[in-house]
Amino acid sequence: MPGGADMSEAVMAILRLFRGLECVGTGLTPSQYRIMKLAGAGGERSTRLAQRLAVAKPTLTATADGLVAAGYASREAEPGDRRVVRLSLTPAGRAALDRADAAYAAWLGQLLDATGDRAAVLDALGLLGSAMTEARRARQGIGSRDDGDGKERAHGHRTPHQHG
Protein backbone atom coordinates (compact mmCIF):
# COMPACT_ATOMS: atom_id res chain seq x y z
CA MET A 1 0.00 0.00 0.00
CA PRO A 2 1.63 3.27 -1.08
CA GLY A 3 2.04 5.70 1.76
CA GLY A 4 1.36 3.03 4.39
CA ALA A 5 4.23 4.17 6.60
CA ASP A 6 3.14 7.81 6.24
CA MET A 7 -0.41 6.82 7.21
CA SER A 8 0.85 4.92 10.24
CA GLU A 9 2.87 7.94 11.32
CA ALA A 10 -0.18 10.19 10.86
CA VAL A 11 -2.35 7.84 12.92
CA MET A 12 0.27 7.79 15.66
CA ALA A 13 0.44 11.60 15.64
CA ILE A 14 -3.36 11.83 15.96
CA LEU A 15 -3.36 9.34 18.82
CA ARG A 16 -0.58 11.28 20.54
CA LEU A 17 -2.58 14.51 20.10
CA PHE A 18 -5.63 12.89 21.69
CA ARG A 19 -3.55 11.56 24.59
CA GLY A 20 -1.97 14.99 25.00
CA LEU A 21 -5.41 16.62 25.15
CA GLU A 22 -6.49 14.08 27.77
CA CYS A 23 -3.55 15.18 29.94
CA VAL A 24 -4.25 18.92 29.75
CA GLY A 25 -5.39 20.09 33.19
CA THR A 26 -8.83 21.46 32.37
CA GLY A 27 -10.89 19.96 35.18
CA LEU A 28 -13.06 18.33 32.50
CA THR A 29 -12.77 15.05 30.65
CA PRO A 30 -12.69 15.26 26.84
CA SER A 31 -16.25 13.85 26.79
CA GLN A 32 -17.48 16.47 29.24
CA TYR A 33 -15.77 19.19 27.22
CA ARG A 34 -17.38 18.06 23.95
CA ILE A 35 -20.85 17.96 25.51
CA MET A 36 -20.38 21.34 27.15
CA LYS A 37 -19.16 22.93 23.89
CA LEU A 38 -22.32 21.80 22.11
CA ALA A 39 -24.71 22.50 24.99
CA GLY A 40 -23.04 25.89 25.46
CA ALA A 41 -24.23 27.02 22.04
CA GLY A 42 -27.76 26.98 23.48
CA GLY A 43 -30.04 24.46 25.17
CA GLU A 44 -29.69 21.27 23.16
CA ARG A 45 -31.94 18.23 23.10
CA SER A 46 -30.23 15.20 24.60
CA THR A 47 -31.09 13.02 21.60
CA ARG A 48 -29.63 15.59 19.22
CA LEU A 49 -26.47 15.93 21.34
CA ALA A 50 -25.96 12.16 21.25
CA GLN A 51 -26.28 12.20 17.43
CA ARG A 52 -23.90 15.11 17.00
CA LEU A 53 -21.33 13.52 19.32
CA ALA A 54 -21.78 10.08 17.72
CA VAL A 55 -22.35 8.44 21.11
CA ALA A 56 -25.11 6.24 22.47
CA LYS A 57 -27.78 8.10 24.42
CA PRO A 58 -26.97 6.19 27.67
CA THR A 59 -23.34 7.33 27.35
CA LEU A 60 -24.47 10.92 26.92
CA THR A 61 -26.88 10.59 29.84
CA ALA A 62 -24.16 9.29 32.16
CA THR A 63 -21.79 12.14 31.25
CA ALA A 64 -24.60 14.70 31.49
CA ASP A 65 -25.53 13.33 34.94
CA GLY A 66 -21.98 14.10 36.09
CA LEU A 67 -22.14 17.62 34.66
CA VAL A 68 -25.48 18.26 36.39
CA ALA A 69 -24.15 16.86 39.69
CA ALA A 70 -21.08 19.14 39.41
CA GLY A 71 -23.33 22.16 38.86
CA TYR A 72 -22.04 22.70 35.29
CA ALA A 73 -25.28 21.90 33.46
CA SER A 74 -29.01 21.77 33.99
CA ARG A 75 -31.78 19.82 32.36
CA GLU A 76 -34.97 21.52 31.30
CA ALA A 77 -38.15 19.99 29.94
CA GLU A 78 -39.28 21.32 26.56
CA PRO A 79 -42.31 23.58 26.97
CA GLY A 80 -45.28 21.72 25.54
CA ASP A 81 -43.48 18.34 25.40
CA ARG A 82 -42.14 17.13 28.75
CA ARG A 83 -40.63 14.05 27.07
CA VAL A 84 -38.02 16.29 25.41
CA VAL A 85 -35.16 17.29 27.69
CA ARG A 86 -32.67 20.03 26.89
CA LEU A 87 -29.23 20.30 28.42
CA SER A 88 -27.96 23.83 29.15
CA LEU A 89 -24.86 25.18 30.83
CA THR A 90 -25.05 26.96 34.15
CA PRO A 91 -22.89 30.03 34.87
CA ALA A 92 -20.44 27.70 36.67
CA GLY A 93 -20.42 25.48 33.57
CA ARG A 94 -19.68 28.44 31.30
CA ALA A 95 -16.80 29.45 33.56
CA ALA A 96 -15.42 25.89 33.58
CA LEU A 97 -15.72 25.77 29.79
CA ASP A 98 -13.89 29.09 29.44
CA ARG A 99 -11.05 27.76 31.63
CA ALA A 100 -10.88 24.54 29.58
CA ASP A 101 -10.86 26.50 26.29
CA ALA A 102 -7.94 28.59 27.56
CA ALA A 103 -6.00 25.53 28.74
CA TYR A 104 -6.51 23.65 25.47
CA ALA A 105 -5.65 26.74 23.42
CA ALA A 106 -2.41 27.28 25.34
CA TRP A 107 -1.39 23.62 24.94
CA LEU A 108 -2.25 23.42 21.26
CA GLY A 109 -0.87 26.89 20.54
CA GLN A 110 2.58 25.82 21.70
CA LEU A 111 2.49 22.79 19.42
CA LEU A 112 1.24 24.82 16.47
CA ASP A 113 3.95 27.42 16.96
CA ALA A 114 6.57 24.65 16.99
CA THR A 115 5.44 23.50 13.52
CA GLY A 116 6.60 26.73 11.91
CA ASP A 117 3.37 26.98 9.92
CA ARG A 118 0.52 27.44 12.37
CA ALA A 119 -2.01 28.53 9.72
CA ALA A 120 -1.37 25.56 7.44
CA VAL A 121 -1.71 23.07 10.30
CA LEU A 122 -4.93 24.73 11.50
CA ASP A 123 -6.29 24.61 7.95
CA ALA A 124 -5.38 20.91 7.66
CA LEU A 125 -7.07 20.18 11.00
CA GLY A 126 -10.14 22.07 9.81
CA LEU A 127 -10.24 19.97 6.65
CA LEU A 128 -9.97 16.78 8.70
CA GLY A 129 -12.77 17.98 10.97
CA SER A 130 -14.98 18.70 7.97
CA ALA A 131 -14.23 15.29 6.44
CA MET A 132 -15.11 13.55 9.71
CA THR A 133 -18.34 15.52 9.93
CA GLU A 134 -19.30 14.54 6.39
CA ALA A 135 -18.53 10.89 7.13
CA ARG A 136 -20.67 11.01 10.30
CA ARG A 137 -23.50 12.69 8.43
CA ALA A 138 -23.36 10.07 5.70
CA ARG A 139 -23.45 7.23 8.26
CA GLN A 140 -26.34 8.78 10.17
CA GLY A 141 -28.24 10.07 7.14
CA ILE A 142 -28.26 13.59 8.56
CA GLY A 143 -29.39 16.19 6.07
CA SER A 144 -28.34 19.43 7.77
CA ARG A 145 -25.00 21.12 7.21
CA ASP A 146 -24.36 21.18 10.95
CA ASP A 147 -20.76 20.14 11.60
CA GLY A 148 -21.19 19.03 15.20
CA ASP A 149 -19.84 22.20 16.77
CA GLY A 150 -23.02 24.22 16.47
CA LYS A 151 -21.89 26.04 13.34
CA GLU A 152 -23.49 25.61 9.96
CA ARG A 153 -21.18 25.18 6.98
CA ALA A 154 -21.83 25.79 3.32
CA HIS A 155 -21.83 22.54 1.38
CA GLY A 156 -18.23 21.35 1.22
CA HIS A 157 -16.68 24.76 1.82
CA ARG A 158 -14.92 26.52 4.68
CA THR A 159 -13.67 30.00 4.99
CA PRO A 160 -9.93 30.37 5.66
CA HIS A 161 -8.99 29.79 9.29
CA GLN A 162 -12.48 28.54 10.19
CA HIS A 163 -11.92 25.66 12.55
CA GLY A 164 -14.33 23.58 14.53
Coordinates of C-alpha atoms in Angstrom, one line a residue:
M1 CA 0.0 0.0 0.0
P2 CA 1.6 3.3 -1.1
G3 CA 2.0 5.7 1.8
G4 CA 1.4 3.0 4.4
A5 CA 4.2 4.2 6.6
D6 CA 3.1 7.8 6.2
M7 CA -0.4 6.8 7.2
S8 CA 0.8 4.9 10.2
E9 CA 2.9 7.9 11.3
A10 CA -0.2 10.2 10.9
V11 CA -2.3 7.8 12.9
M12 CA 0.3 7.8 15.7
A13 CA 0.4 11.6 15.6
I14 CA -3.4 11.8 16.0
L15 CA -3.4 9.3 18.8
R16 CA -0.6 11.3 20.5
L17 CA -2.6 14.5 20.1
F18 CA -5.6 12.9 21.7
R19 CA -3.6 11.6 24.6
G20 CA -2.0 15.0 25.0
L21 CA -5.4 16.6 25.2
E22 CA -6.5 14.1 27.8
C23 CA -3.6 15.2 29.9
V24 CA -4.3 18.9 29.7
G25 CA -5.4 20.1 33.2
T26 CA -8.8 21.5 32.4
G27 CA -10.9 20.0 35.2
L28 CA -13.1 18.3 32.5
T29 CA -12.8 15.1 30.6
P30 CA -12.7 15.3 26.8
S31 CA -16.3 13.8 26.8
Q32 CA -17.5 16.5 29.2
Y33 CA -15.8 19.2 27.2
R34 CA -17.4 18.1 23.9
I35 CA -20.8 18.0 25.5
M36 CA -20.4 21.3 27.2
K37 CA -19.2 22.9 23.9
L38 CA -22.3 21.8 22.1
A39 CA -24.7 22.5 25.0
G40 CA -23.0 25.9 25.5
A41 CA -24.2 27.0 22.0
G42 CA -27.8 27.0 23.5
G43 CA -30.0 24.5 25.2
E44 CA -29.7 21.3 23.2
R45 CA -31.9 18.2 23.1
S46 CA -30.2 15.2 24.6
T47 CA -31.1 13.0 21.6
R48 CA -29.6 15.6 19.2
L49 CA -26.5 15.9 21.3
A50 CA -26.0 12.2 21.2
Q51 CA -26.3 12.2 17.4
R52 CA -23.9 15.1 17.0
L53 CA -21.3 13.5 19.3
A54 CA -21.8 10.1 17.7
V55 CA -22.3 8.4 21.1
A56 CA -25.1 6.2 22.5
K57 CA -27.8 8.1 24.4
P58 CA -27.0 6.2 27.7
T59 CA -23.3 7.3 27.4
L60 CA -24.5 10.9 26.9
T61 CA -26.9 10.6 29.8
A62 CA -24.2 9.3 32.2
T63 CA -21.8 12.1 31.2
A64 CA -24.6 14.7 31.5
D65 CA -25.5 13.3 34.9
G66 CA -22.0 14.1 36.1
L67 CA -22.1 17.6 34.7
V68 CA -25.5 18.3 36.4
A69 CA -24.1 16.9 39.7
A70 CA -21.1 19.1 39.4
G71 CA -23.3 22.2 38.9
Y72 CA -22.0 22.7 35.3
A73 CA -25.3 21.9 33.5
S74 CA -29.0 21.8 34.0
R75 CA -31.8 19.8 32.4
E76 CA -35.0 21.5 31.3
A77 CA -38.2 20.0 29.9
E78 CA -39.3 21.3 26.6
P79 CA -42.3 23.6 27.0
G80 CA -45.3 21.7 25.5
D81 CA -43.5 18.3 25.4
R82 CA -42.1 17.1 28.8
R83 CA -40.6 14.1 27.1
V84 CA -38.0 16.3 25.4
V85 CA -35.2 17.3 27.7
R86 CA -32.7 20.0 26.9
L87 CA -29.2 20.3 28.4
S88 CA -28.0 23.8 29.2
L89 CA -24.9 25.2 30.8
T90 CA -25.1 27.0 34.1
P91 CA -22.9 30.0 34.9
A92 CA -20.4 27.7 36.7
G93 CA -20.4 25.5 33.6
R94 CA -19.7 28.4 31.3
A95 CA -16.8 29.5 33.6
A96 CA -15.4 25.9 33.6
L97 CA -15.7 25.8 29.8
D98 CA -13.9 29.1 29.4
R99 CA -11.1 27.8 31.6
A100 CA -10.9 24.5 29.6
D101 CA -10.9 26.5 26.3
A102 CA -7.9 28.6 27.6
A103 CA -6.0 25.5 28.7
Y104 CA -6.5 23.7 25.5
A105 CA -5.6 26.7 23.4
A106 CA -2.4 27.3 25.3
W107 CA -1.4 23.6 24.9
L108 CA -2.3 23.4 21.3
G109 CA -0.9 26.9 20.5
Q110 CA 2.6 25.8 21.7
L111 CA 2.5 22.8 19.4
L112 CA 1.2 24.8 16.5
D113 CA 4.0 27.4 17.0
A114 CA 6.6 24.7 17.0
T115 CA 5.4 23.5 13.5
G116 CA 6.6 26.7 11.9
D117 CA 3.4 27.0 9.9
R118 CA 0.5 27.4 12.4
A119 CA -2.0 28.5 9.7
A120 CA -1.4 25.6 7.4
V121 CA -1.7 23.1 10.3
L122 CA -4.9 24.7 11.5
D123 CA -6.3 24.6 7.9
A124 CA -5.4 20.9 7.7
L125 CA -7.1 20.2 11.0
G126 CA -10.1 22.1 9.8
L127 CA -10.2 20.0 6.6
L128 CA -10.0 16.8 8.7
G129 CA -12.8 18.0 11.0
S130 CA -15.0 18.7 8.0
A131 CA -14.2 15.3 6.4
M132 CA -15.1 13.6 9.7
T133 CA -18.3 15.5 9.9
E134 CA -19.3 14.5 6.4
A135 CA -18.5 10.9 7.1
R136 CA -20.7 11.0 10.3
R137 CA -23.5 12.7 8.4
A138 CA -23.4 10.1 5.7
R139 CA -23.4 7.2 8.3
Q140 CA -26.3 8.8 10.2
G141 CA -28.2 10.1 7.1
I142 CA -28.3 13.6 8.6
G143 CA -29.4 16.2 6.1
S144 CA -28.3 19.4 7.8
R145 CA -25.0 21.1 7.2
D146 CA -24.4 21.2 10.9
D147 CA -20.8 20.1 11.6
G148 CA -21.2 19.0 15.2
D149 CA -19.8 22.2 16.8
G150 CA -23.0 24.2 16.5
K151 CA -21.9 26.0 13.3
E152 CA -23.5 25.6 10.0
R153 CA -21.2 25.2 7.0
A154 CA -21.8 25.8 3.3
H155 CA -21.8 22.5 1.4
G156 CA -18.2 21.3 1.2
H157 CA -16.7 24.8 1.8
R158 CA -14.9 26.5 4.7
T159 CA -13.7 30.0 5.0
P160 CA -9.9 30.4 5.7
H161 CA -9.0 29.8 9.3
Q162 CA -12.5 28.5 10.2
H163 CA -11.9 25.7 12.6
G164 CA -14.3 23.6 14.5

